[in-house]
Coordinates of C-alpha atoms in Angstrom, one line a residue:
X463 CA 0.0 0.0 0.0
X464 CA 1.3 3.4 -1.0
X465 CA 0.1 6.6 0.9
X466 CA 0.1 9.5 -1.6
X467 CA 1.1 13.1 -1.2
X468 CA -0.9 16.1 -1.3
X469 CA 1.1 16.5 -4.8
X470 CA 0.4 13.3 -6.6
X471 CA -2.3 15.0 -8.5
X472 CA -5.1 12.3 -8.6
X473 CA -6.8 13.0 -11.2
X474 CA -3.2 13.0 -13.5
X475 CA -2.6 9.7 -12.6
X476 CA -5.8 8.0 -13.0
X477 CA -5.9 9.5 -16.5
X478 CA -2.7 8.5 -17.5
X479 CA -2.6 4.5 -15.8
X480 CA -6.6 4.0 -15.5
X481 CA -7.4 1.9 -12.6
X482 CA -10.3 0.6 -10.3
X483 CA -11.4 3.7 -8.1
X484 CA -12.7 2.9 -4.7
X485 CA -14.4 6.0 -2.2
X486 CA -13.4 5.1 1.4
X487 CA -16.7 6.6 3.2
X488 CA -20.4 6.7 2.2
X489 CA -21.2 8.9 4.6
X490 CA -22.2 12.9 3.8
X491 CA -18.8 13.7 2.6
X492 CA -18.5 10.7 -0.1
X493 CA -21.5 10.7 -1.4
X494 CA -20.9 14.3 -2.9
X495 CA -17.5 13.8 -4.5
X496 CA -19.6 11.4 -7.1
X497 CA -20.3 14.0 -9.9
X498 CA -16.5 15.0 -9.6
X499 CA -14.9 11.3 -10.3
X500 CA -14.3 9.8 -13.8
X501 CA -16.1 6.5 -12.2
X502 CA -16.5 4.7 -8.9
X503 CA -16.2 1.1 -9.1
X504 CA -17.1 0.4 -5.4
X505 CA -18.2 3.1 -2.0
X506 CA -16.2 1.3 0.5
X507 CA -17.4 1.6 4.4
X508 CA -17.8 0.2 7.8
X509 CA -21.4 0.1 7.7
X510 CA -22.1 -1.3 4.3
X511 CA -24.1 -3.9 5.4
X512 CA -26.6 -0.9 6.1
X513 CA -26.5 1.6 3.2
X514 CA -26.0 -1.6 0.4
X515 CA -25.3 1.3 -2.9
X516 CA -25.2 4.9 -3.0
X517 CA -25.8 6.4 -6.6
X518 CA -25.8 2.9 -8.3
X519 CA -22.6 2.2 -7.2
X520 CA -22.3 -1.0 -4.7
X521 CA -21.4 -0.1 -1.0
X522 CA -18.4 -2.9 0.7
X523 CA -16.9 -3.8 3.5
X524 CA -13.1 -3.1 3.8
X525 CA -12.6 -6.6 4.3
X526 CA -14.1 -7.0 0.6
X527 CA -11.1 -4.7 -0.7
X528 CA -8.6 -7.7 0.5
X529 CA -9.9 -9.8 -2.4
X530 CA -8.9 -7.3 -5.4
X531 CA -5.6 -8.5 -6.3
X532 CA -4.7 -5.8 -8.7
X533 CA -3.6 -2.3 -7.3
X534 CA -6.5 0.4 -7.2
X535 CA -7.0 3.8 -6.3
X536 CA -8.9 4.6 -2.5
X537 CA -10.0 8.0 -2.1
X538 CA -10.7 8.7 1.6
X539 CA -13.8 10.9 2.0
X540 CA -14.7 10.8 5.6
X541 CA -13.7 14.5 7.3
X542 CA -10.6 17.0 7.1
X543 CA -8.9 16.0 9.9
X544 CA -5.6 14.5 9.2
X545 CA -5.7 11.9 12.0
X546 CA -8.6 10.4 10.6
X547 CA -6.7 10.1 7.4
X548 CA -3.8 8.3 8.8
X549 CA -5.9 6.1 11.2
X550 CA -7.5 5.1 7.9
X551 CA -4.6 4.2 6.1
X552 CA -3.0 2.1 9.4
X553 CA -6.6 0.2 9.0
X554 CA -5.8 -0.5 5.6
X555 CA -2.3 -1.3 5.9
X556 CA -3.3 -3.7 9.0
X557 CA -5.6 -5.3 5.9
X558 CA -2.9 -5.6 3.8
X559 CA -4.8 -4.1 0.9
X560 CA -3.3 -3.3 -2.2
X561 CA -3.9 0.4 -3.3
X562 CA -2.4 4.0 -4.0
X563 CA -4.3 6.0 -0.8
X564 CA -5.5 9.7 -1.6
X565 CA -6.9 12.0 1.0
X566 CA -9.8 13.9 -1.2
X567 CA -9.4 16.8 1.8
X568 CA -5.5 17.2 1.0
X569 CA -4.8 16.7 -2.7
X570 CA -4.4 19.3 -5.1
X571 CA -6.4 17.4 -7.6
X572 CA -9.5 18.6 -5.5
X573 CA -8.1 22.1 -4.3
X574 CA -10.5 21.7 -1.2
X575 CA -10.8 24.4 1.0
X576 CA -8.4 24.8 3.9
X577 CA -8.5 27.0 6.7
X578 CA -5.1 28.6 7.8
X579 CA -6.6 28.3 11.6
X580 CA -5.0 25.8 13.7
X581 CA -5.3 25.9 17.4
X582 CA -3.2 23.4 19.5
X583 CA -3.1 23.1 23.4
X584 CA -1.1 21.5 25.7
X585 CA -2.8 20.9 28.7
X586 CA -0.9 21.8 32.3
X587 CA -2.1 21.6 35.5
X588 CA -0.7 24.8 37.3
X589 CA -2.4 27.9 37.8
X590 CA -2.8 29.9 34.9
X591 CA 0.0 32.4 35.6
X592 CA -1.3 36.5 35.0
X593 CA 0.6 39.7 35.6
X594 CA -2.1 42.9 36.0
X595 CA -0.1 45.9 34.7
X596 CA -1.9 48.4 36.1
X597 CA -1.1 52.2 34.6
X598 CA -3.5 54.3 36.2
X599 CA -1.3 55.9 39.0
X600 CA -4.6 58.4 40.4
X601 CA -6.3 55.2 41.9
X602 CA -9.4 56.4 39.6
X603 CA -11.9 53.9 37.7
X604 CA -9.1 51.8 35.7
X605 CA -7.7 50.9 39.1
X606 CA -10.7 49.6 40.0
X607 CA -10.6 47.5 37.0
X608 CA -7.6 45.5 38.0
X609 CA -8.5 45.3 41.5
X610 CA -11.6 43.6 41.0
X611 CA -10.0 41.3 38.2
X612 CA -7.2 40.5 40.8
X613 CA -10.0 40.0 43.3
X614 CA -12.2 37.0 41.3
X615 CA -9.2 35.8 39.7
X616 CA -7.8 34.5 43.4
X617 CA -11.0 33.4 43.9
X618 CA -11.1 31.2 40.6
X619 CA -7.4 30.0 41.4
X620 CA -5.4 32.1 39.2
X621 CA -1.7 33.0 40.2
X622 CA -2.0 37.1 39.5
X623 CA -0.3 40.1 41.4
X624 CA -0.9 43.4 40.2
X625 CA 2.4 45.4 38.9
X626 CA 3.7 48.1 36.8
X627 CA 5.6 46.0 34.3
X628 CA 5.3 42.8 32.4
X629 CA 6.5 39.2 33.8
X630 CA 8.3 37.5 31.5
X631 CA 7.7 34.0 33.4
X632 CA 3.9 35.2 33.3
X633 CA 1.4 32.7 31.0
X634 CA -0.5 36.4 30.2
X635 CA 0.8 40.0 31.0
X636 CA -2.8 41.8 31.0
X637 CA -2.3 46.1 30.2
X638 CA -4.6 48.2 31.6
X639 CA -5.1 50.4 29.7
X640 CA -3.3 49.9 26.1
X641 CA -2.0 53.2 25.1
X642 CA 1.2 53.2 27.9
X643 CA 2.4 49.6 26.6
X644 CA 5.6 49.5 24.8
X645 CA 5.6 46.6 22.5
X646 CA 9.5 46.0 23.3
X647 CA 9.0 42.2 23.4
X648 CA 6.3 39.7 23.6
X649 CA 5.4 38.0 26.7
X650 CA 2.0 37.1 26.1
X651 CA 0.2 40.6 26.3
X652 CA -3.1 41.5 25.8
X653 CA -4.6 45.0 26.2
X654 CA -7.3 46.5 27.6
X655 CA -8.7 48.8 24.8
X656 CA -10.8 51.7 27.1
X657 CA -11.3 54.1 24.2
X658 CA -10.4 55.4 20.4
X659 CA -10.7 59.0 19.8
X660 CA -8.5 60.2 17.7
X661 CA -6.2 58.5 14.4
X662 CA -2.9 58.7 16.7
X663 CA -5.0 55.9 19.6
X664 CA -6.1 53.6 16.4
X665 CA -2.5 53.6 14.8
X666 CA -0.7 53.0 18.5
X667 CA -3.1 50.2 18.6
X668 CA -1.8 48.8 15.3
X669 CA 1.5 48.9 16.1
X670 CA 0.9 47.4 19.4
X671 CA -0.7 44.4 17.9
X672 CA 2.3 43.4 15.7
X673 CA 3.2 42.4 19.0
X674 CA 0.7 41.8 21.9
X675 CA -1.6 38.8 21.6
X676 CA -5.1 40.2 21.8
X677 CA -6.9 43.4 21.7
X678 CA -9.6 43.6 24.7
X679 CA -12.5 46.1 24.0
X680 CA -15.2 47.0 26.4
X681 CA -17.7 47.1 23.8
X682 CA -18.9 45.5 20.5
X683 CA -18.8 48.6 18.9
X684 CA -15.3 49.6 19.5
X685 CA -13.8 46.4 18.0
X686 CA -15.9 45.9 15.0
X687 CA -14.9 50.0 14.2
X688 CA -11.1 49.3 14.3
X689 CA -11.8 46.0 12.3
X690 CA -12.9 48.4 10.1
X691 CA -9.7 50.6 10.1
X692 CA -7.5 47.9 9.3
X693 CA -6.7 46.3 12.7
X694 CA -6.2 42.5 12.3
X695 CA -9.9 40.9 13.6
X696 CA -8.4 37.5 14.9
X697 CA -6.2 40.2 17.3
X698 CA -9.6 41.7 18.6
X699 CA -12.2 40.8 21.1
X700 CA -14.4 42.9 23.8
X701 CA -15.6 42.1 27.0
X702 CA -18.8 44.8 28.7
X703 CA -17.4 45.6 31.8
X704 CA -18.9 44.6 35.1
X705 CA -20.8 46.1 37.7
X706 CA -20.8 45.8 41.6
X707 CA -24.1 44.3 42.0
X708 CA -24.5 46.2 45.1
X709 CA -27.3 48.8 44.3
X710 CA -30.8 47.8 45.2
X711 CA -33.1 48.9 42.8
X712 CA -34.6 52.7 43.6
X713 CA -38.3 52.7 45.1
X714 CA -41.5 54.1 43.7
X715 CA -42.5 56.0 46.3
X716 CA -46.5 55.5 47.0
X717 CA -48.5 58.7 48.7
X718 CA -51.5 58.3 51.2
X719 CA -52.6 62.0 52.3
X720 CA -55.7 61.4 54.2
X721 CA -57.2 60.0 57.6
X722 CA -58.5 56.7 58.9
X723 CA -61.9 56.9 58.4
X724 CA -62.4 53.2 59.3
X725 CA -63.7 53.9 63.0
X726 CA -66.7 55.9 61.3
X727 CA -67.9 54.4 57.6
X728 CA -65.4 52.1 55.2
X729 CA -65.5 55.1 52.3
X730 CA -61.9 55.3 52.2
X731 CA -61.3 51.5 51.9
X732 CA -58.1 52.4 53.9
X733 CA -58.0 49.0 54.9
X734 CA -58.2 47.6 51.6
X735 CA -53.9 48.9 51.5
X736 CA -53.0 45.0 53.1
X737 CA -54.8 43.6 49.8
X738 CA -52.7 45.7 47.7
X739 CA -49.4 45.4 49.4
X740 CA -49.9 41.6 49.3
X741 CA -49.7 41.8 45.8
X742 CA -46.5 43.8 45.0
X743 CA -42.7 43.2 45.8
X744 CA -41.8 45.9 48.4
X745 CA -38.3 45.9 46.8
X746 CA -39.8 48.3 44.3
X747 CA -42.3 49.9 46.2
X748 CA -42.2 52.2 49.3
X749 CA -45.0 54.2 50.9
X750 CA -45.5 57.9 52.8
X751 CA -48.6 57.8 54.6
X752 CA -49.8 61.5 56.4
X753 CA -53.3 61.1 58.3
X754 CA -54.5 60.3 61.7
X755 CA -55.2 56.4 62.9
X756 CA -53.5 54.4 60.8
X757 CA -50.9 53.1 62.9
X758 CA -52.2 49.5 62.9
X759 CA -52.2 49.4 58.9
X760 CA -48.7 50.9 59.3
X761 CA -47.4 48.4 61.7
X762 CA -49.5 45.4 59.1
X763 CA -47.6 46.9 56.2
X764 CA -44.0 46.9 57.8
X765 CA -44.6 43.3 59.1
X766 CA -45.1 42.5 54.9
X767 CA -41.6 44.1 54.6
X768 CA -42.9 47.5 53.3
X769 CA -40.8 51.0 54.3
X770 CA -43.3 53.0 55.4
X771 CA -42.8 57.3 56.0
X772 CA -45.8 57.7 58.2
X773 CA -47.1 61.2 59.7
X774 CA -49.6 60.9 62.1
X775 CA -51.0 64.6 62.1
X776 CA -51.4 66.8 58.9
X777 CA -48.6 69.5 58.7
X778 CA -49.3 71.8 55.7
X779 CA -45.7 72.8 55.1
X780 CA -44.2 69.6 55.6
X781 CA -47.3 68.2 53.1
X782 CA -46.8 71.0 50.5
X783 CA -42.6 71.2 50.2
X784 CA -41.7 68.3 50.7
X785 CA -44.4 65.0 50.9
X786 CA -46.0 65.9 48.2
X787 CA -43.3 67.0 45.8
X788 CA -41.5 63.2 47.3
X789 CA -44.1 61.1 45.6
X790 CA -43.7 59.3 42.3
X791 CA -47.2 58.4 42.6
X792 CA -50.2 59.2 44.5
X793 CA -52.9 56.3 45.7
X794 CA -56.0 57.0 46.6
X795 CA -59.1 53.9 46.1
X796 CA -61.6 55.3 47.9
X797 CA -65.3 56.1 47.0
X798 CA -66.1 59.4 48.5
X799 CA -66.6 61.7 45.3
X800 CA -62.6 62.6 45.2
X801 CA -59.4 63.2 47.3
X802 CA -58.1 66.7 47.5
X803 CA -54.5 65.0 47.7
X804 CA -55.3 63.9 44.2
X805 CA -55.3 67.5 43.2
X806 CA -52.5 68.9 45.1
X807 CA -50.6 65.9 43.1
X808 CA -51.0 66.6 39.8
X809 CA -50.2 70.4 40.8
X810 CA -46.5 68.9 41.7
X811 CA -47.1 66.8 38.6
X812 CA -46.8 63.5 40.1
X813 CA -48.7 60.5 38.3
X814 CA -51.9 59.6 40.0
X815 CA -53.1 55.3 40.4
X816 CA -56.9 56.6 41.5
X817 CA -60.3 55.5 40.9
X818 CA -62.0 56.8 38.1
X819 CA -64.8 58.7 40.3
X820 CA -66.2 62.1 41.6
X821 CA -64.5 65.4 40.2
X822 CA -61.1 63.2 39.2
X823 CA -63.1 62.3 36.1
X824 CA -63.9 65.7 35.5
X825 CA -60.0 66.7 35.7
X826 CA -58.6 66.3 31.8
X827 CA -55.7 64.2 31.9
X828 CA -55.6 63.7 35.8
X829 CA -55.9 59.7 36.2
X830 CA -52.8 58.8 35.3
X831 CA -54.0 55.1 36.0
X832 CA -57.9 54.5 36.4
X833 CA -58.5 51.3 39.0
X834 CA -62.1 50.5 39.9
X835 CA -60.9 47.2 42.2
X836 CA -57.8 46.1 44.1
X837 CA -56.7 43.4 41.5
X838 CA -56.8 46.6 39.0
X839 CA -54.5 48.8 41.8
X840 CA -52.0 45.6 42.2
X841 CA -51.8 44.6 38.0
X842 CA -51.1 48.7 37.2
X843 CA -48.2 48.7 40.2
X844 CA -47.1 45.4 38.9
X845 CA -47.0 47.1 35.4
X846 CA -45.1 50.0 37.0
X847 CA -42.6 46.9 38.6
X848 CA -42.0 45.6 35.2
X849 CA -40.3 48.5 33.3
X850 CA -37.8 49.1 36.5
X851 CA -37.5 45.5 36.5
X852 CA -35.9 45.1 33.3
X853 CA -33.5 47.9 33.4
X854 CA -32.1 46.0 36.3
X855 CA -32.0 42.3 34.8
X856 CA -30.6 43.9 31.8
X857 CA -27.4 44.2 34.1
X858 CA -27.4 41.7 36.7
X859 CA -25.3 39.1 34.6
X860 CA -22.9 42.1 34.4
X861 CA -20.9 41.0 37.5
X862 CA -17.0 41.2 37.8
X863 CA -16.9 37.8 38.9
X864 CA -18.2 37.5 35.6
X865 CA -16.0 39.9 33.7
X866 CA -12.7 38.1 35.2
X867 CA -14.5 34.5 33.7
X868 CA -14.7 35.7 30.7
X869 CA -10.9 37.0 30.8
X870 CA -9.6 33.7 31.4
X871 CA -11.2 32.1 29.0
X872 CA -9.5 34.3 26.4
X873 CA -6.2 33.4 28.6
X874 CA -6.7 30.5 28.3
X875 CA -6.8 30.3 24.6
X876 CA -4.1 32.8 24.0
X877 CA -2.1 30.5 26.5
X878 CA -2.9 27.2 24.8
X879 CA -4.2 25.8 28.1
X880 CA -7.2 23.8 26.8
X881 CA -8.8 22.9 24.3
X882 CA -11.5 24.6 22.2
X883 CA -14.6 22.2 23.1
X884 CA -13.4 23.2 27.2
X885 CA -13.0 27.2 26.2
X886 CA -16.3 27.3 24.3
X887 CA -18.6 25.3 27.0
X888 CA -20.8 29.1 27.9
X889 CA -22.1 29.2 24.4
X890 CA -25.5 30.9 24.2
X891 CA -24.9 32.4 27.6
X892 CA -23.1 35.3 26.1
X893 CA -21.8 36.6 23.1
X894 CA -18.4 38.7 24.6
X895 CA -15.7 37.0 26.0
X896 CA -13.9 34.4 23.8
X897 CA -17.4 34.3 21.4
X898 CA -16.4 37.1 20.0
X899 CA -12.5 36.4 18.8
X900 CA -14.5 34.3 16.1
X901 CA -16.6 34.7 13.7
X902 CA -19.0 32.6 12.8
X903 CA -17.3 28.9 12.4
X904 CA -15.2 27.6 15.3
X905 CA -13.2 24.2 14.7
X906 CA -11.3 22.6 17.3

């Protein structure tokens, strides 16, 4: 058996010294090389016994192949990975089978497509090794970047310390920011890319890349612009920066502005508050209550987690300057032919969630939000939740713990520490990080 080179022009030969031509795999890959052969005298393939012919052509075992005591021509047509090709040919050879071998993937007969991507890793088991060069000597917000990288990176096992120049023993030498790195040598750097604002930042960052390993944007936008000014694409990535995940979302503040009535006739429904406050998440809702004799409601409402601002005696100056004006909306679900607190509202200009009774119908564009029952009051506050709510889930994957994943991911890749299947396991979760050095096929 004679393995040929990627030279030995297949199509040459067979013209010139015509022999039997067998197709090693009737899978996907074989079956479409048939319009491109002069003939096929035999699909050759593990699972013949299953797929019989393909095309006409009569499927075989390799075993079969033993029998043909001339010398033939095998074209392997499985996949474009050259291990497969050569654990192909030791099967053949094991069979003793006479034939020139061709890889269809790797013969210039074909002039197959070849990408001039190849990652190789070596796995080791130490720490990834990473030296934070931090430049911002002020201790303003890039500082902050490289503490909280060092920060999750201990806690994910990395070996970092923060310092102000490169380690040449370092796996990575991270730069925060770019524009004070000298590109004297490489050792692995990548660069935090803050900002491009002028044509000096974008050619710096050219010339730094002849060197340093990978480009690190903070957004989308940034490194698809200087993949547009001629910065090399496979050198550029971006990662959103994080955020501390400390701040609770800010409170719409609910006003009350009139007595208990409940020891005398139930037209104020004041009672009818517990309903409500059952219904709503008192992370996103707080109240100011000003009125005589609802301490016990007040003390019902706290025990449901509620913050309550309660005044137990109408002041007019402390109700005109500065409760009123507090509100971001005022409540009112009584039946008593209007609240004068729904006025004094709208004169501050603060939304109203009211029943749709007495003079406020009269008031053109008053009722901000008309509710006739509780259900209605706790679906609009709900509503209300909703929009807050999704400013603050459209950050809360933003974390630094995350931002420092993501980092060593791209470390990890730039390093050769694993392999792409391992690197590429968050797919779908996010589409920064090592998602976007690539750009649309991935091959390990």
């Amino acid at each position: 058996m004679k393995i040929m080179q990627s030279s030995d022009n297949f199509l040459e030969i067979v013209r010139n010294n015509p022999k039997k031509i067998i197709v090693y795999g009737a899978g996907t890959a074989g079956q479409k090389i048939f319009p491109y052969l002069p003939q096929i005298d035999y699909y050759c393939d593990k699972k013949a016994k299953e797929i019989e012919a393909i095309n006409g052509v009569k499927v075989v075992l390799p075993e079969y192949l033993v029998n043909e005591i001339e010398e033939m021509y095998i074209v392997v047509c499985v996949n474009k990975k050259e291990k497969t090709f050569q654990e192909i040919c030791d099967f053949l050879q094991e069979l003793n089978v006479n034939a020139q071998i061709f890889n269809f993937y790797n013969n210039i007969a074909f002039n197959t497509y070849h990408s001039a991507y190849i990652y190789t890793y070596q796995r080791i088991e130490k720490p990834l090794k990473v030296r934070l060069i931090s430049y911002d000597k002020m201790g303003w917000i890039l500082t902050k970047f490289a503490q909280k990288l060092e920060q999750y990176l201990i806690e994910m096992g990395v070996d970092v310390e923060i310092g102000s120049c490169p380690d040449p023993t370092a796996d990575i030498n991270h730069h925060i920011p770019n524009h004070p790195f000298e590109p004297i040598a490489a050792y692995n750097d990548t660069l935090m890319i803050a900002h491009v604002d002028c044509m000096d930042a974008l050619e710096q960052i050219k010339f730094q890349l002849q060197t340093a390993k990978m480009g690190i944007c903070m957004s989308r936008e940034t490194m698809e612009m200087l993949a547009e000014y001629g910065v090399p694409r496979e050198k550029l990535c971006y990662v959103n920066p994080g955020q501390d995940a400390v701040i609770k979302p800010k409170k719409f503040v609910l006003g009350i502005t009139h007595r208990n009535h409940a020891n005398f006739d139930h037209r104020k429904k004041i009672e009818n508050i517990l309903e409500i406050c059952d219904g709503i998440n008192p992370e996103y809702f707080t109240f100011t209550i000003m009125g005589n004799g609802w301490e016990n409601i007040v003390h019902e409402m706290r025990m449901r987690g509620f913050e309550v601002e309660y005044y137990d005696h109408f002041d007019y100056d402390l109700y005109t300057k500065q409760v009123i004006p507090s509100l971001d909306y005022y409540l009112f679900f009584g039946y008593d032919e209007g609240s004068m607190g729904f006025m004094d509202a709208l004169a501050a200009g603060v939304k109203t969630i009211v029943t749709p009774q007495g003079f406020h119908l009269d008031i053109s564009n008053g009722i901000s939000y008309a509710c006739k029952t509780m259900p209605d009051f706790v679906n609009v506050l709900n509503q209300i939740k909703e929009e807050r709510a999704v400013l603050v889930r459209s950050v809360e994957h933003y974390t630094w713990k995350e931002y420092a994943e993501k980092h060593v991911e791209i470390w990890e890749y730039i390093a050769h520490k694993k392999p792409l299947g391992e690197l590429l396991v968050n797919k779908h979760k996010y589409i920064d990080g090592i998602f976007s050095v690539f750009l649309d096929n991935m091959a390990d």
